[in-house]
């Protein structure tokens, strides 16, 4: 079976704290066959662990945050819309997109240079608080 696969990822240039940073984002530009594989294996994990709570958090880079803020097409992305529907279908699965908790201060949670979009200490604290509160709220 021949399958047309677009492996090209879009390079996005965004400014983080006045420092230009180049990143390749998987948030938007992961080939669909990779998205389908990830969902396939996640479903196996969910179905084999009904007795456990499963939490999945997405972490957009700052450039992704800006892109979503300017044009939110998450509902068109296969992995994102599938994870949202799976959270309604499976009681033991929770999907949280950290974009939904971000604001204009989000840029302050990343290293400004010398890195490819990883969080600094403030970013880890911010995410840890959100994730901890979510799990505590949904752990019953």
PDB file of C-alpha atoms in Angstrom:
ATOM      1  CA  UNK A   1       0.000   0.000   0.000  1.00  0.00           C
ATOM      2  CA  UNK A   2       1.417   3.309  -1.002  1.00  0.00           C
ATOM      3  CA  UNK A   3       0.920   6.150   1.433  1.00  0.00           C
ATOM      4  CA  UNK A   4       1.801   9.739   0.698  1.00  0.00           C
ATOM      5  CA  UNK A   5       3.664  11.047   3.712  1.00  0.00           C
ATOM      6  CA  UNK A   6       4.568  14.668   4.149  1.00  0.00           C
ATOM      7  CA  UNK A   7       7.613  14.706   6.390  1.00  0.00           C
ATOM      8  CA  UNK A   8       8.256  18.393   5.996  1.00  0.00           C
ATOM      9  CA  UNK A   9       7.990  20.411   9.181  1.00  0.00           C
ATOM     10  CA  UNK A  10       7.617  24.118   9.132  1.00  0.00           C
ATOM     11  CA  UNK A  11      10.400  26.119  10.742  1.00  0.00           C
ATOM     12  CA  UNK A  12       8.936  28.961  12.718  1.00  0.00           C
ATOM     13  CA  UNK A  13      10.874  31.983  13.838  1.00  0.00           C
ATOM     14  CA  UNK A  14       9.461  33.691  16.892  1.00  0.00           C
ATOM     15  CA  UNK A  15      10.877  36.198  19.278  1.00  0.00           C
ATOM     16  CA  UNK A  16      11.179  35.237  22.899  1.00  0.00           C
ATOM     17  CA  UNK A  17      12.159  38.121  25.143  1.00  0.00           C
ATOM     18  CA  UNK A  18      13.673  39.978  22.178  1.00  0.00           C
ATOM     19  CA  UNK A  19      15.930  37.022  21.328  1.00  0.00           C
ATOM     20  CA  UNK A  20      15.218  35.345  18.000  1.00  0.00           C
ATOM     21  CA  UNK A  21      14.753  31.626  18.438  1.00  0.00           C
ATOM     22  CA  UNK A  22      14.183  29.021  15.765  1.00  0.00           C
ATOM     23  CA  UNK A  23      12.232  25.924  16.582  1.00  0.00           C
ATOM     24  CA  UNK A  24      10.541  23.096  14.782  1.00  0.00           C
ATOM     25  CA  UNK A  25       7.257  22.455  16.464  1.00  0.00           C
ATOM     26  CA  UNK A  26       5.547  19.105  16.708  1.00  0.00           C
ATOM     27  CA  UNK A  27       2.435  20.718  18.115  1.00  0.00           C
ATOM     28  CA  UNK A  28       1.124  21.559  14.642  1.00  0.00           C
ATOM     29  CA  UNK A  29       3.435  19.856  12.181  1.00  0.00           C
ATOM     30  CA  UNK A  30       3.689  16.205  13.158  1.00  0.00           C
ATOM     31  CA  UNK A  31       2.884  13.961  10.174  1.00  0.00           C
ATOM     32  CA  UNK A  32      -0.542  12.353  10.536  1.00  0.00           C
ATOM     33  CA  UNK A  33       0.817   8.793  10.429  1.00  0.00           C
ATOM     34  CA  UNK A  34       2.895   9.598  13.553  1.00  0.00           C
ATOM     35  CA  UNK A  35      -0.146  11.121  15.247  1.00  0.00           C
ATOM     36  CA  UNK A  36      -2.178   7.992  14.453  1.00  0.00           C
ATOM     37  CA  UNK A  37       0.540   5.735  15.863  1.00  0.00           C
ATOM     38  CA  UNK A  38       0.688   7.727  19.098  1.00  0.00           C
ATOM     39  CA  UNK A  39      -3.098   7.595  19.489  1.00  0.00           C
ATOM     40  CA  UNK A  40      -3.127   3.846  18.727  1.00  0.00           C
ATOM     41  CA  UNK A  41      -0.682   3.082  21.537  1.00  0.00           C
ATOM     42  CA  UNK A  42      -2.298   5.520  23.951  1.00  0.00           C
ATOM     43  CA  UNK A  43      -5.654   3.749  23.441  1.00  0.00           C
ATOM     44  CA  UNK A  44      -3.966   0.435  24.270  1.00  0.00           C
ATOM     45  CA  UNK A  45      -2.622   1.943  27.504  1.00  0.00           C
ATOM     46  CA  UNK A  46      -6.031   3.366  28.422  1.00  0.00           C
ATOM     47  CA  UNK A  47      -7.943   0.165  27.632  1.00  0.00           C
ATOM     48  CA  UNK A  48      -5.477  -2.011  29.570  1.00  0.00           C
ATOM     49  CA  UNK A  49      -5.545   0.240  32.634  1.00  0.00           C
ATOM     50  CA  UNK A  50      -9.172   1.056  33.405  1.00  0.00           C
ATOM     51  CA  UNK A  51      -8.315   0.782  37.101  1.00  0.00           C
ATOM     52  CA  UNK A  52      -5.829   3.681  36.842  1.00  0.00           C
ATOM     53  CA  UNK A  53      -6.167   7.378  36.065  1.00  0.00           C
ATOM     54  CA  UNK A  54      -4.147   8.470  33.046  1.00  0.00           C
ATOM     55  CA  UNK A  55      -3.233  12.121  32.614  1.00  0.00           C
ATOM     56  CA  UNK A  56      -1.748  13.528  29.431  1.00  0.00           C
ATOM     57  CA  UNK A  57      -0.561  17.123  29.239  1.00  0.00           C
ATOM     58  CA  UNK A  58       0.467  18.924  26.073  1.00  0.00           C
ATOM     59  CA  UNK A  59       3.146  21.560  26.361  1.00  0.00           C
ATOM     60  CA  UNK A  60       3.143  24.130  23.571  1.00  0.00           C
ATOM     61  CA  UNK A  61       6.327  26.042  22.911  1.00  0.00           C
ATOM     62  CA  UNK A  62       6.034  29.807  23.165  1.00  0.00           C
ATOM     63  CA  UNK A  63       5.877  30.010  19.363  1.00  0.00           C
ATOM     64  CA  UNK A  64       2.964  27.564  19.416  1.00  0.00           C
ATOM     65  CA  UNK A  65       1.240  29.729  22.029  1.00  0.00           C
ATOM     66  CA  UNK A  66       1.504  32.743  19.710  1.00  0.00           C
ATOM     67  CA  UNK A  67       0.291  30.738  16.707  1.00  0.00           C
ATOM     68  CA  UNK A  68      -2.736  29.405  18.612  1.00  0.00           C
ATOM     69  CA  UNK A  69      -3.497  32.843  20.018  1.00  0.00           C
ATOM     70  CA  UNK A  70      -3.477  34.294  16.488  1.00  0.00           C
ATOM     71  CA  UNK A  71      -5.346  31.414  14.823  1.00  0.00           C
ATOM     72  CA  UNK A  72      -6.624  28.605  17.024  1.00  0.00           C
ATOM     73  CA  UNK A  73      -6.949  25.611  14.714  1.00  0.00           C
ATOM     74  CA  UNK A  74      -6.433  22.973  17.395  1.00  0.00           C
ATOM     75  CA  UNK A  75      -9.876  21.498  16.655  1.00  0.00           C
ATOM     76  CA  UNK A  76      -8.566  20.626  13.167  1.00  0.00           C
ATOM     77  CA  UNK A  77      -5.441  18.818  14.376  1.00  0.00           C
ATOM     78  CA  UNK A  78      -5.917  15.048  14.416  1.00  0.00           C
ATOM     79  CA  UNK A  79      -4.089  14.307  17.681  1.00  0.00           C
ATOM     80  CA  UNK A  80      -5.665  17.218  19.565  1.00  0.00           C
ATOM     81  CA  UNK A  81      -9.284  16.606  18.571  1.00  0.00           C
ATOM     82  CA  UNK A  82      -8.862  12.844  19.091  1.00  0.00           C
ATOM     83  CA  UNK A  83      -7.462  13.323  22.602  1.00  0.00           C
ATOM     84  CA  UNK A  84     -10.349  15.671  23.458  1.00  0.00           C
ATOM     85  CA  UNK A  85     -12.889  13.082  22.294  1.00  0.00           C
ATOM     86  CA  UNK A  86     -11.063  10.284  24.137  1.00  0.00           C
ATOM     87  CA  UNK A  87     -11.359  12.199  27.386  1.00  0.00           C
ATOM     88  CA  UNK A  88     -15.141  12.134  26.932  1.00  0.00           C
ATOM     89  CA  UNK A  89     -15.137   8.454  25.993  1.00  0.00           C
ATOM     90  CA  UNK A  90     -12.847   7.041  28.698  1.00  0.00           C
ATOM     91  CA  UNK A  91     -13.460   7.876  32.354  1.00  0.00           C
ATOM     92  CA  UNK A  92      -9.872   7.039  33.315  1.00  0.00           C
ATOM     93  CA  UNK A  93      -8.272   9.419  30.774  1.00  0.00           C
ATOM     94  CA  UNK A  94      -7.703  13.162  31.109  1.00  0.00           C
ATOM     95  CA  UNK A  95      -6.137  15.386  28.458  1.00  0.00           C
ATOM     96  CA  UNK A  96      -5.010  18.869  29.431  1.00  0.00           C
ATOM     97  CA  UNK A  97      -3.565  21.339  26.960  1.00  0.00           C
ATOM     98  CA  UNK A  98      -1.429  23.786  28.920  1.00  0.00           C
ATOM     99  CA  UNK A  99      -2.210  26.426  26.295  1.00  0.00           C
ATOM    100  CA  UNK A 100      -5.577  26.770  28.022  1.00  0.00           C
ATOM    101  CA  UNK A 101      -3.793  27.963  31.169  1.00  0.00           C
ATOM    102  CA  UNK A 102      -1.280  30.255  29.478  1.00  0.00           C
ATOM    103  CA  UNK A 103      -1.384  34.029  29.158  1.00  0.00           C
ATOM    104  CA  UNK A 104       0.974  36.742  27.942  1.00  0.00           C
ATOM    105  CA  UNK A 105       3.409  35.862  30.742  1.00  0.00           C
ATOM    106  CA  UNK A 106       3.946  32.460  29.116  1.00  0.00           C
ATOM    107  CA  UNK A 107       7.077  33.754  27.357  1.00  0.00           C
ATOM    108  CA  UNK A 108       8.709  34.292  30.760  1.00  0.00           C
ATOM    109  CA  UNK A 109       8.629  30.529  31.435  1.00  0.00           C
ATOM    110  CA  UNK A 110      11.186  29.644  28.752  1.00  0.00           C
ATOM    111  CA  UNK A 111      14.927  30.067  28.486  1.00  0.00           C
ATOM    112  CA  UNK A 112      15.579  33.129  26.356  1.00  0.00           C
ATOM    113  CA  UNK A 113      18.461  31.731  24.339  1.00  0.00           C
ATOM    114  CA  UNK A 114      20.880  28.823  24.182  1.00  0.00           C
ATOM    115  CA  UNK A 115      17.960  26.443  24.174  1.00  0.00           C
ATOM    116  CA  UNK A 116      15.290  25.089  21.871  1.00  0.00           C
ATOM    117  CA  UNK A 117      12.228  26.094  23.843  1.00  0.00           C
ATOM    118  CA  UNK A 118      12.655  24.358  27.189  1.00  0.00           C
ATOM    119  CA  UNK A 119      11.184  25.785  30.360  1.00  0.00           C
ATOM    120  CA  UNK A 120      13.256  27.627  32.905  1.00  0.00           C
ATOM    121  CA  UNK A 121      12.657  27.224  36.666  1.00  0.00           C
ATOM    122  CA  UNK A 122       9.630  29.520  36.545  1.00  0.00           C
ATOM    123  CA  UNK A 123       8.104  27.436  33.770  1.00  0.00           C
ATOM    124  CA  UNK A 124       8.519  24.240  35.752  1.00  0.00           C
ATOM    125  CA  UNK A 125       6.916  25.829  38.815  1.00  0.00           C
ATOM    126  CA  UNK A 126       4.015  27.190  36.736  1.00  0.00           C
ATOM    127  CA  UNK A 127       3.329  23.850  35.047  1.00  0.00           C
ATOM    128  CA  UNK A 128       3.844  21.876  38.268  1.00  0.00           C
ATOM    129  CA  UNK A 129       1.234  23.946  40.051  1.00  0.00           C
ATOM    130  CA  UNK A 130      -1.323  23.516  37.254  1.00  0.00           C
ATOM    131  CA  UNK A 131      -0.691  19.795  36.886  1.00  0.00           C
ATOM    132  CA  UNK A 132      -0.744  19.159  40.660  1.00  0.00           C
ATOM    133  CA  UNK A 133      -3.979  21.068  41.136  1.00  0.00           C
ATOM    134  CA  UNK A 134      -5.596  19.263  38.209  1.00  0.00           C
ATOM    135  CA  UNK A 135      -4.609  15.817  39.464  1.00  0.00           C
ATOM    136  CA  UNK A 136      -5.735  16.574  43.014  1.00  0.00           C
ATOM    137  CA  UNK A 137      -9.074  17.860  41.727  1.00  0.00           C
ATOM    138  CA  UNK A 138      -9.638  14.789  39.544  1.00  0.00           C
ATOM    139  CA  UNK A 139      -8.134  12.033  41.695  1.00  0.00           C
ATOM    140  CA  UNK A 140     -11.330  10.790  43.369  1.00  0.00           C
TER     141      UNK A 140
END
